[in-house]
Coordinates of C-alpha atoms in Angstrom, one line a residue:
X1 CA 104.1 120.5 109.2
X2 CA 106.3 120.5 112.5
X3 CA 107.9 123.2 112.7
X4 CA 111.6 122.8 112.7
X5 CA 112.8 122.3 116.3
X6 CA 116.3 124.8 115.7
X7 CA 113.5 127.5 114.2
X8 CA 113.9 130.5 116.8
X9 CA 110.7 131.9 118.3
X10 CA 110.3 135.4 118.9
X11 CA 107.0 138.0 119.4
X12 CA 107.3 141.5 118.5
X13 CA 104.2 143.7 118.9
X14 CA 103.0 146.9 118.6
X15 CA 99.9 148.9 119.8
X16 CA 97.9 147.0 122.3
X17 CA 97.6 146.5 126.2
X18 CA 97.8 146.3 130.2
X19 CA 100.0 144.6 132.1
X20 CA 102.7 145.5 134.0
X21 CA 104.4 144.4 137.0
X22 CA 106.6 142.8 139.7
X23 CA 105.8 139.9 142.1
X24 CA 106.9 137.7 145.0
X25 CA 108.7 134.4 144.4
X26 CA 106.9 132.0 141.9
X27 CA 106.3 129.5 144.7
X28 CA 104.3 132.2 146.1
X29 CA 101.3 131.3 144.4
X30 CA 98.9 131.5 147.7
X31 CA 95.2 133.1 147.6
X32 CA 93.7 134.5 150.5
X33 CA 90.8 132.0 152.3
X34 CA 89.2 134.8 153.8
X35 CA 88.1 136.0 150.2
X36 CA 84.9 135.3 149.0
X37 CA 86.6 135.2 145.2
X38 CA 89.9 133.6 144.8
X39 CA 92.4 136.4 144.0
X40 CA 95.9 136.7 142.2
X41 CA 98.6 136.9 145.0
X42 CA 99.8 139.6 147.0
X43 CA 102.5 141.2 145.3
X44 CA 105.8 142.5 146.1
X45 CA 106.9 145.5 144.2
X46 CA 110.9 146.5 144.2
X47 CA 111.6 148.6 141.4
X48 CA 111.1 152.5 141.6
X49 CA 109.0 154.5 141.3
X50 CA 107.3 152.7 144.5
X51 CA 103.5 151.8 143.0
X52 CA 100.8 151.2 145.7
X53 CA 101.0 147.2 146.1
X54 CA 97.1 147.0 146.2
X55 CA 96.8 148.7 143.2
X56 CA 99.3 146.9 140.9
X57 CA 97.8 144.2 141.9
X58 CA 94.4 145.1 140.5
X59 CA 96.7 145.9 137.3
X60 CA 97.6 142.5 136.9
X61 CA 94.6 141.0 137.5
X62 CA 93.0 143.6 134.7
X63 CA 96.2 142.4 132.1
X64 CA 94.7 138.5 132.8
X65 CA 91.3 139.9 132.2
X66 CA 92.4 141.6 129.2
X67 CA 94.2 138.5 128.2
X68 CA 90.6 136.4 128.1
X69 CA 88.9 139.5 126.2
X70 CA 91.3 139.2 123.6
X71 CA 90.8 135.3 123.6
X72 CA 87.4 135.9 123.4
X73 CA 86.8 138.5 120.3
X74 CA 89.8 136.2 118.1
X75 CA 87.8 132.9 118.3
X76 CA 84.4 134.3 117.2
X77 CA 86.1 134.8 113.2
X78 CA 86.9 131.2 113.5
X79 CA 85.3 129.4 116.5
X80 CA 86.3 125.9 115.0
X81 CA 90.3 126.7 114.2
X82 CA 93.5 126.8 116.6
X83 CA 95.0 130.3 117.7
X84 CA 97.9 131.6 119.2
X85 CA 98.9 135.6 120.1
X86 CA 100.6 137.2 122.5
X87 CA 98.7 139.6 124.7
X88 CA 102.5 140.8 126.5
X89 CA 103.5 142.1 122.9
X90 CA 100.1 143.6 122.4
X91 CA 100.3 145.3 126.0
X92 CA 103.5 146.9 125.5
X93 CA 102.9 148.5 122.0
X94 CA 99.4 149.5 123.3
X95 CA 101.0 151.1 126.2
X96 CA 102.9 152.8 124.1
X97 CA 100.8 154.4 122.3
X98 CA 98.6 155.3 125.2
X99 CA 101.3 157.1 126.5
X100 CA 100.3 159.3 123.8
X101 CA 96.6 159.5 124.3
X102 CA 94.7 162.3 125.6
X103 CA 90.9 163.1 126.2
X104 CA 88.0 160.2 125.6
X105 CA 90.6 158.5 123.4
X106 CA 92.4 157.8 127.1
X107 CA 89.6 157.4 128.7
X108 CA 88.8 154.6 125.7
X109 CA 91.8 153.0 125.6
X110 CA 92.3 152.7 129.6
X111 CA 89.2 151.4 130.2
X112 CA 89.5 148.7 127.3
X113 CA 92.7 147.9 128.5
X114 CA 91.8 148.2 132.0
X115 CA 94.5 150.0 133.1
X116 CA 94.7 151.1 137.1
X117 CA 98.2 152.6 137.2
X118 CA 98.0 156.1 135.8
X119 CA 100.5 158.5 134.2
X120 CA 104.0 157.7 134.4
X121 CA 103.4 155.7 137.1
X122 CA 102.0 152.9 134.2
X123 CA 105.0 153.4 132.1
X124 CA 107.3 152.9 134.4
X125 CA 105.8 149.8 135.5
X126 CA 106.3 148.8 132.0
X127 CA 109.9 149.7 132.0
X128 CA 110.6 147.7 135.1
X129 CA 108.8 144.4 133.6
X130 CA 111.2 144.8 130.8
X131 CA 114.2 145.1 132.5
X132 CA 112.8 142.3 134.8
X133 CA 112.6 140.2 131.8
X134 CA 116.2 141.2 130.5
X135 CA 117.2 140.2 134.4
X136 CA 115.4 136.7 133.4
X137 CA 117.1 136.6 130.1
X138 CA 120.5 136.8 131.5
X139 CA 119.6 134.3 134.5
X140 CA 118.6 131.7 131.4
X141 CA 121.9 131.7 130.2
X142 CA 123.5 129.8 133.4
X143 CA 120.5 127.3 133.3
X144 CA 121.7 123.9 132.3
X145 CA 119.3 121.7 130.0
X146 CA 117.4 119.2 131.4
X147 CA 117.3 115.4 130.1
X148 CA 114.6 113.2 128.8
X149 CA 112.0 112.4 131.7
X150 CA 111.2 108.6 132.7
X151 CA 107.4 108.5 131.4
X152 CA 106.9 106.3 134.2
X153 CA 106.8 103.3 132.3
X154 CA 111.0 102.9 132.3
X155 CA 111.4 104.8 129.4
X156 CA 113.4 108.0 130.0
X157 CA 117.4 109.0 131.2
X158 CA 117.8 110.8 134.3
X159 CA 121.5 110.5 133.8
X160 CA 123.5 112.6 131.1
X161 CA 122.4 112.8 127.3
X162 CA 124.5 110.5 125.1
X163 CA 125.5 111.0 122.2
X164 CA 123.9 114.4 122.0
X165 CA 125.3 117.9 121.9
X166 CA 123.8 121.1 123.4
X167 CA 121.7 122.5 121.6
X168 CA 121.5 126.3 122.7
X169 CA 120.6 127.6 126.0
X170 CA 117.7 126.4 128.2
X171 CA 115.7 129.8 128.4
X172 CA 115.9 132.9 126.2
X173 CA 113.8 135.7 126.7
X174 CA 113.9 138.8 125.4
X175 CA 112.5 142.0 124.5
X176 CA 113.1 145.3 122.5
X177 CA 110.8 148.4 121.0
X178 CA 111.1 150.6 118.5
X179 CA 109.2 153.5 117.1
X180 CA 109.1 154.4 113.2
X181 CA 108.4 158.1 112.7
X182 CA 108.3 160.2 109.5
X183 CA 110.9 162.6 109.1
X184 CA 108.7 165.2 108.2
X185 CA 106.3 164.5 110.8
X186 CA 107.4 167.0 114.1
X187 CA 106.5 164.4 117.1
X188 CA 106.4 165.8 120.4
X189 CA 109.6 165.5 122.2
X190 CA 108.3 164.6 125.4
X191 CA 106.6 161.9 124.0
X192 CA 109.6 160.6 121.9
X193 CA 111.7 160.7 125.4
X194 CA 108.8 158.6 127.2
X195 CA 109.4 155.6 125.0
X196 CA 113.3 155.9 125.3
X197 CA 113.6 156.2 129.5
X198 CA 110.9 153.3 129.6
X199 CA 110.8 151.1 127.1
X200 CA 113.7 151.8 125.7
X201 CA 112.2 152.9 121.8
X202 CA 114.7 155.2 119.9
X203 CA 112.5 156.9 116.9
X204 CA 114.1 155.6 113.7
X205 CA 113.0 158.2 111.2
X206 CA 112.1 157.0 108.1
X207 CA 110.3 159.0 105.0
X208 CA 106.8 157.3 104.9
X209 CA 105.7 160.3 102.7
X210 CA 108.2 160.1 99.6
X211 CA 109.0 156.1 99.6
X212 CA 106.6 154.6 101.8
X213 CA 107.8 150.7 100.1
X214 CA 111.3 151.5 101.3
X215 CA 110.0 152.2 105.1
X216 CA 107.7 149.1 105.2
X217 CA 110.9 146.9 104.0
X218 CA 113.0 148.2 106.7
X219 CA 111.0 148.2 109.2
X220 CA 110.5 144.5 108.7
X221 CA 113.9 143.6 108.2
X222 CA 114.3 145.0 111.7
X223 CA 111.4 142.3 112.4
X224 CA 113.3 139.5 111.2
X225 CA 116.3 140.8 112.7
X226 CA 114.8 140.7 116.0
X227 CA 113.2 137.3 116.0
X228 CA 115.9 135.6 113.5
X229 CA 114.0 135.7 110.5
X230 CA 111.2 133.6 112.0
X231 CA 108.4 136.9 111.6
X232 CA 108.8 137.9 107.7
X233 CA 107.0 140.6 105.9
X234 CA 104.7 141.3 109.6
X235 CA 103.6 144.4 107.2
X236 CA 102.4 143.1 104.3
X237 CA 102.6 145.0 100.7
X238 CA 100.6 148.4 101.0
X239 CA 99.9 148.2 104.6
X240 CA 101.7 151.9 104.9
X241 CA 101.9 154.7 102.7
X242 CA 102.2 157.9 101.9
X243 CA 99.2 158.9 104.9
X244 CA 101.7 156.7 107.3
X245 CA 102.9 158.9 109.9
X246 CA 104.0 156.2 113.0
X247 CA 104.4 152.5 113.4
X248 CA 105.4 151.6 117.0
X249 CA 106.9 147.9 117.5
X250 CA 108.1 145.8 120.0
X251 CA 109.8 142.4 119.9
X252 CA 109.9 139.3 122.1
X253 CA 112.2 136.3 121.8
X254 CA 110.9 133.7 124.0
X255 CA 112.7 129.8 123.9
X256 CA 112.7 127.4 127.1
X257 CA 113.3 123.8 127.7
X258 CA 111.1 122.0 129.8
X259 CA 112.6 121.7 133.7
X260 CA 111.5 118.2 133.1
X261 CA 111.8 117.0 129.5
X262 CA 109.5 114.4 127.4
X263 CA 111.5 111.1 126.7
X264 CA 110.6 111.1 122.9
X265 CA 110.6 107.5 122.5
X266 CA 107.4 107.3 124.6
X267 CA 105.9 109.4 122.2
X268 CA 103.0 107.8 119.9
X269 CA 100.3 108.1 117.8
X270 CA 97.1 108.8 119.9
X271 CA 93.2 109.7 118.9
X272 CA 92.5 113.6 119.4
X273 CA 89.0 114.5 119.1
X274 CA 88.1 117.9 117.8
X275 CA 85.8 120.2 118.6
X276 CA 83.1 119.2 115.6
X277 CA 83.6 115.2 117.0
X278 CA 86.0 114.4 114.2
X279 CA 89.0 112.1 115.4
X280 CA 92.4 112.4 114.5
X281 CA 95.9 110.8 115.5
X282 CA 98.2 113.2 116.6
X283 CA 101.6 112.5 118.1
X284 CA 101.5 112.4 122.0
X285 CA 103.8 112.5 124.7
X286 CA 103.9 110.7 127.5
X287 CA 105.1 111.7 131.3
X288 CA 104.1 110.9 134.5
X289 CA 105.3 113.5 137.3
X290 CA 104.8 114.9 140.2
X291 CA 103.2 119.1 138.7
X292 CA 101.2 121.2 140.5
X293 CA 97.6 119.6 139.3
X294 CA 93.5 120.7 139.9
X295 CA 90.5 118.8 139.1
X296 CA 87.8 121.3 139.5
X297 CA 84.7 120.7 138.6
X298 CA 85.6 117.8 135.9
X299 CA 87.8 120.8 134.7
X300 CA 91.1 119.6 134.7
X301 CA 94.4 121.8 135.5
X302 CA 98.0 121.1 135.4
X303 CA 101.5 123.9 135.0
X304 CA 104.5 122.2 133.3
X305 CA 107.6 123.8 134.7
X306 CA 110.4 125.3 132.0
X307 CA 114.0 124.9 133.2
X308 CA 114.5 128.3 134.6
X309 CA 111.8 127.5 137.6
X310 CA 109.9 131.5 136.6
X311 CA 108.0 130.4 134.0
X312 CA 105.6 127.9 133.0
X313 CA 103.1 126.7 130.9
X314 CA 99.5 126.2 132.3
X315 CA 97.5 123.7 130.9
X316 CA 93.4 124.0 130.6
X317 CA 91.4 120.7 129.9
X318 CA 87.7 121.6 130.2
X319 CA 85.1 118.5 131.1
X320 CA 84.3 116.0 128.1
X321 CA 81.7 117.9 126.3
X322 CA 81.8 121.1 128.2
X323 CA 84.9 122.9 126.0
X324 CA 82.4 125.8 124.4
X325 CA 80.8 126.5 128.0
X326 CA 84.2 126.6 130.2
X327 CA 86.2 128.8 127.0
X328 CA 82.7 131.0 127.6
X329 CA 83.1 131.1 131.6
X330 CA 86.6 131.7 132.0
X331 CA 87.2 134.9 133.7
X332 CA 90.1 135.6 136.2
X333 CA 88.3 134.3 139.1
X334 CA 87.9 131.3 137.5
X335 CA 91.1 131.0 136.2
X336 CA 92.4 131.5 140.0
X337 CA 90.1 129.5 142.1
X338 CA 92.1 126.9 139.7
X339 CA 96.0 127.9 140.2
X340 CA 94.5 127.9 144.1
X341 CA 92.7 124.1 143.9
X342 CA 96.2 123.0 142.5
X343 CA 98.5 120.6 144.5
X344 CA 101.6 118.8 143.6
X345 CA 100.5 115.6 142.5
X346 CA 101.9 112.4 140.8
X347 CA 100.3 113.2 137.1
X348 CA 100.2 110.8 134.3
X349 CA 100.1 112.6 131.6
X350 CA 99.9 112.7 127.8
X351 CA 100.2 115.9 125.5
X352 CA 100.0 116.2 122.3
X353 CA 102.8 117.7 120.3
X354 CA 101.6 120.6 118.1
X355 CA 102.5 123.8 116.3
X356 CA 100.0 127.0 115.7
X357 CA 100.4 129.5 113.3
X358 CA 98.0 132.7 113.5
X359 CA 97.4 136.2 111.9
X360 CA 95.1 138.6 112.9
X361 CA 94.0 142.6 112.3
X362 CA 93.5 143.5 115.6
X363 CA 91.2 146.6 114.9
X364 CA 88.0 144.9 115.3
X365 CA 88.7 143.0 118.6
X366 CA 89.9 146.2 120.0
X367 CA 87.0 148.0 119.1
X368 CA 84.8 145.5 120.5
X369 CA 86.6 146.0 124.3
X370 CA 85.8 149.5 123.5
X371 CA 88.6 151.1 122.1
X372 CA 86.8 153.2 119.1
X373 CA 87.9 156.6 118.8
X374 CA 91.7 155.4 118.2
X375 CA 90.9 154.1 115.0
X376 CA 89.3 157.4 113.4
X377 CA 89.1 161.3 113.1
X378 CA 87.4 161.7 116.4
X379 CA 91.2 159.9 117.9
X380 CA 92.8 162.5 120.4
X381 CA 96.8 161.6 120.3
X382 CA 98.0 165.2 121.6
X383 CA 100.8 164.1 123.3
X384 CA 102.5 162.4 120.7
X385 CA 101.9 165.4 117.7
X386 CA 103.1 168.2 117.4
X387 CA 101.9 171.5 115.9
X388 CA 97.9 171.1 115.0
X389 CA 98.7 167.7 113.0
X390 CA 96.8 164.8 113.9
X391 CA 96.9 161.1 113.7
X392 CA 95.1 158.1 114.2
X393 CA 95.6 154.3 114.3
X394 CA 94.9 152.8 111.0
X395 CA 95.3 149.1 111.8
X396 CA 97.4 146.8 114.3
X397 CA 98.5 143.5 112.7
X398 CA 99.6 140.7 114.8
X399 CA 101.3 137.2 113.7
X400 CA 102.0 134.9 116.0
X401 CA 103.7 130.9 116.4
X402 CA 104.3 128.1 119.0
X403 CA 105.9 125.0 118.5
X404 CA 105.5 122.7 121.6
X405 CA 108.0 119.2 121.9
X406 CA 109.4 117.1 123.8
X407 CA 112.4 119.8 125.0
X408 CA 110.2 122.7 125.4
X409 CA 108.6 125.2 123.8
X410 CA 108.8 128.1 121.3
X411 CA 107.2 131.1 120.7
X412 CA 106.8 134.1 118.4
X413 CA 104.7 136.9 117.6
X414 CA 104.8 140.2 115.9
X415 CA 102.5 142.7 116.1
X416 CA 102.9 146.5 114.6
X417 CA 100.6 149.3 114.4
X418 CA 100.6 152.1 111.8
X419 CA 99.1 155.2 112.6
X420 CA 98.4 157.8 109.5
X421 CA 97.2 161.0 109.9
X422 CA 93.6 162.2 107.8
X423 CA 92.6 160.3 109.4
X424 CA 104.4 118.8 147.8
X425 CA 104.7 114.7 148.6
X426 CA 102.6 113.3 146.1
X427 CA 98.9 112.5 147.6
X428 CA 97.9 110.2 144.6
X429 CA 98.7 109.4 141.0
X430 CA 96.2 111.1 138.1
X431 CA 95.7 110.8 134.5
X432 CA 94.9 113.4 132.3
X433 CA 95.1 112.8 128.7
X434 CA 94.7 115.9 126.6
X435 CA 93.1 114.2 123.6
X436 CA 90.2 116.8 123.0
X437 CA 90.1 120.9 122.9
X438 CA 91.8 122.3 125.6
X439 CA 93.3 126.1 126.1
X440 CA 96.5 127.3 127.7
X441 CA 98.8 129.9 128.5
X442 CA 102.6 130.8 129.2
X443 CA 103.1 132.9 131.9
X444 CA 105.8 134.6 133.9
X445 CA 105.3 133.2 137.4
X446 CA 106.9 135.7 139.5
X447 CA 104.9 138.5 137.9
X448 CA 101.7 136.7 136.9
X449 CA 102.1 138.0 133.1
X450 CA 100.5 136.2 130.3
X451 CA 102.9 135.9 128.1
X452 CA 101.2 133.6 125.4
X453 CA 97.7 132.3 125.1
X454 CA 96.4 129.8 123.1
X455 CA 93.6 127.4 122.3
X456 CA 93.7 123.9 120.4
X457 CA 90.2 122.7 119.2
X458 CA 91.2 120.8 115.7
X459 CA 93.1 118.2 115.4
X460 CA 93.6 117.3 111.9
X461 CA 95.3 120.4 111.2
X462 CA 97.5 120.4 114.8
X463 CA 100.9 118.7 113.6
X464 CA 100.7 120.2 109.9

C-alpha cells in the first residue's frame, strides 16, 4: 500500500551510536584537492564546550562510517528485500547508554561506534546537535511550501497552488529522549543528571518488577505520543519483565517538502527492475532540474533539496549490473569522492514513488561491529548502577518508515533498548532514471549527519 500522505513520520530510538556535531553552511560542501582521499568538510564548531575542530571532524566521518556498517550487517538477513532505519536515533540512544559504560564494555562500544570525542566532551556534542535540530525545527516553521515543479516537458505550476489548501508546514524536525527506570532500582545520580543537562532525558520511574505489562504499555504510549501514533507497540508483548531494569528511548519527528516539488500529473507507470531481474511497474515521477549531480564511474549521484535548503536527500544509483559490488564498496571515501564529483547540472530525472517499512533486533548487527560484552554478564555499566547491582543490554529493537511523493518525504523510526540485570549555470542536461536498485540517505547538510538510510532492491513489493 501507499502510505497515507497526512500519516506523520517520526523515529524514536534508543541504544545505539556515533555522531555528533556542528558544521559550516550547507553550501560548504568543498573537499580539499591536496588530499590523496576525498574528505568530509572542514567544520565549524560554535556551541560550547569548544571541541577540537580536527577531531569532530574525524567524529563525523566515523558516524557516516557507522552508518554503512549498520547498512551492511541489516542486508545480509535479507539481501533481496527493501530497508529503512535510522542510524541518528540509534546514535543518540547508544550514546546514551555509553555514557554509562565503563572498562572493556567502553572500550567495546567506542570502538564499534567509532567514537573520537571522549567523556563529556561526546555528550555535549550530542546535546548541541539536538538543540541544533530544535533551532532547525523552529526555522521550518517560517518555510513556505513549494509548488509543483515543471517536469520539463510543460507540465508543472510555478505560480500559486489552486484550489489547494496548506497542508502543514514545510519541514518538521524534531527530537526528544527519555529514560525508563525501575523504582526499585537505585541508578546513579550522576548518570541520571547526564541524560537531563544533554539530552534532555528525565527518568520516568516505572515498576518493571511488580507489573512489568503496565511499564511496556506506557512506555509505548509515550511512543505513539511522540510520533503521532505512527510507531505502535515499538515493544512488543514480553519484550520487558520482571528482570527489566532500564529502557532508554529517544524520538525523532522528521516531515519536509521538497524545495522543488514533483508535478504529480507527470507521474506514470514505469518498468523497475529488481535486484533478482524481475520487472515491475512502479509509479514514477518525473522532473528535470538543475541538482547538484555526479556520474562517477557509471555510478550515478544526484541530492534532491527539501524546502528548508539544510537538508537533503542523496540519491545512489550504482552502474547497470554493478548494485551488489558498489553496496559492497561503499565506504566514506567513496561516498565523498561522490558529494566532491557533484556539480549543479540540468538533470532529467525520474524516481520512483515508494514506501519502506522495516523492523529489526539490533543485537546481532551490533555484536558483529564489535560490541559484545553489552549484551551479557561480562557488561561493565558502573556509571549508571548503583550499589553492587548490575545490568546488561538485553535487546535493542528498531522500527522504522519512509514514504517518498511528489511533496516530500516522511520518515519514522523507533528504536528502544531494555537493559535487565542477571544478566552553478547548468553545463549540460542528464538523464537518470532510477528504474533498478539503488541506495540513499537523508542527511543534515550543515552537520553532515545521516539522518536516514535506506536501500530499494525490489520492486514488486515497493508501492504496497
Amino acid at each position: 500500500m501507499i502510505f497515507d500522505r497526512r500519516t506523520t513520520l517520526s523515529l524514536t530510538g534508543a541504544v545505539l551510536a556515533g555522531m555528533i556535531g556542528r558544521a559550516g553552511a550547507a553550501d560548504t560542501d568543498t573537499f580539499d584537492d591536496d588530499d590523496e582521499t576525498a574528505d568530509f568538510p572542514a567544520l565549524e564548531f560554535v556551541t560550547e564546550p569548544d571541541v577540537d575542530v580536527d577531531a569532530l571532524a574525524e567524529q563525523i566521518r566515523g558516524n557516516v562510517a557507522v552508518s554503512l556498517a549498520l547498512l551492511a550487517q541489516l542486508r545480509e538477513d535479507g539481501p533481496g528485500e527493501n530497508l529503512f532505519f535510522s542510524p541518528y536515533s540509534v546514535s543518540v540512544a547508544l550514546a546514551m547508554t555509553y555514557a554509562g559504560a565503563r572498562g572493556e564494555t567502553a572500550d567495546e562500544m567506542g570502538d564499534a561506534m567509532e567514537y573520537v570525542l571522549e567523556d563529556e566532551t561526546l555528550h555535549a556534542a550530542f546535546g548541541a546537535l539536538e538543540a541544533e535540530f530544535e533551532q532547525r525545527n523552529e526555522d521550518g516553521a517560517d518555510v513556505d511550501r513549494p509548488v509543483p515543479a515543471d517536469d520539463g516537458n510543460g507540465n508543472g505550476d510555478e505560480g500559486e497552488r489552486e484550489g489547494e489548501e496548506e497542508d502543514g508546514p514545510a519541514f518538521q524536525l524534531a527530537s526528544a529522549n527519555a529514560i525508563w527506570g525501575d523504582e526499585n532500582y537505585p541508578f546513579d545520580d550522576g548518570y541520571v543528571d547526564l541524560l537531563e543537562t544533554y539530552y534532555g532525558a528525565g527518568e520516568r520511574l516505572v515498576d518493571f518488577e511488580g507489573d512489568p505489562e503496565g511499564a511496556r504499555e506506557e512506555i509505548n504510549e509515550w511512543v505513539e505520543t511522540q510520533t503521532n501514533d505512527r510507531i505502535e507497540d515499538l515493544l512488543p508483548a514480553g519484550s520487558v519483565d520482571e528482570a527489566t531494569r532500564l529502557v532508554l528511548t529517544n524520538a525523532v519527528y522528521f516531515l519536509a517538502a521538497w524545495e522543488h516539488e514533483f508535478n504529480p500529473d507527470a507521474t506514470e507507470p514505469t518498468p523497475f527492475t529488481s535486484l533478482d531481474g524481475t520487472e515491475t511497474d512502479v509509479e514514477t515521477m518525473h522532473q528535470t532540474r538543475e541538482l547538484r549531480y555526479a556520474d562517477v564511474d557509471g555510478h550515478q549521484f544526484v541530492e534532491l533539496p527539501y524546502a528548508n535548503g539544510q537538508t537533503s536527500m542523496v540519491v545512489l544509483l550504482p552502474a547497470e549490473g554493478e548494485f551488489e559490488s558498489f553496496e559492497a564498496s561503499l565506504t566514506v571515501d567513496r561516498l565523498a569522492t561522490m558529494l566532491e564529483a557533484a556539480d549543479v547540472l540540468e538533470v532529467e530525472l525520474a524516481f520512483p514513488r515508494f514506501g519502506i517499512e522495516s523492523q529489526f533486533s539490533l543485537v546481532e548487527p551490533l555484536a558483529e561491529l564489535g560490541m559484545e560484552r553489552a549484551f551479557d554478564e561480562r557488561s561493565d555499566f558502573g556509571g549508571m548502577e548503583g550499589d553492587d547491582e548490575e545490568v546488561f543490554i538485553d535487546d535493542v529493537v528498531h522500527q522504522s518508515f519512509v514514504e517518498v511523493d511528489e511533496e516530500g518525504t516522511e520518515a519514522a523510526a523507533a528504536t528502544a533498548v531494555v537493559m535487565e540485570d542477571e544478566a552553478a549555470e547548468p553545463v549540460e542536461r542528464v538523464e537518470m532514471s532510477v528504474d533498478r536498485p539503488f541506495l540513499f540517505y537523508i542527511r543534515d547538510r550543515p552537520t553532515e549527519t545521516p539522518l536516514f538510510w535506506g536501500r530499494v532492491v525490489d520492486g514488486e513489493t515497493l508501492q504496497e
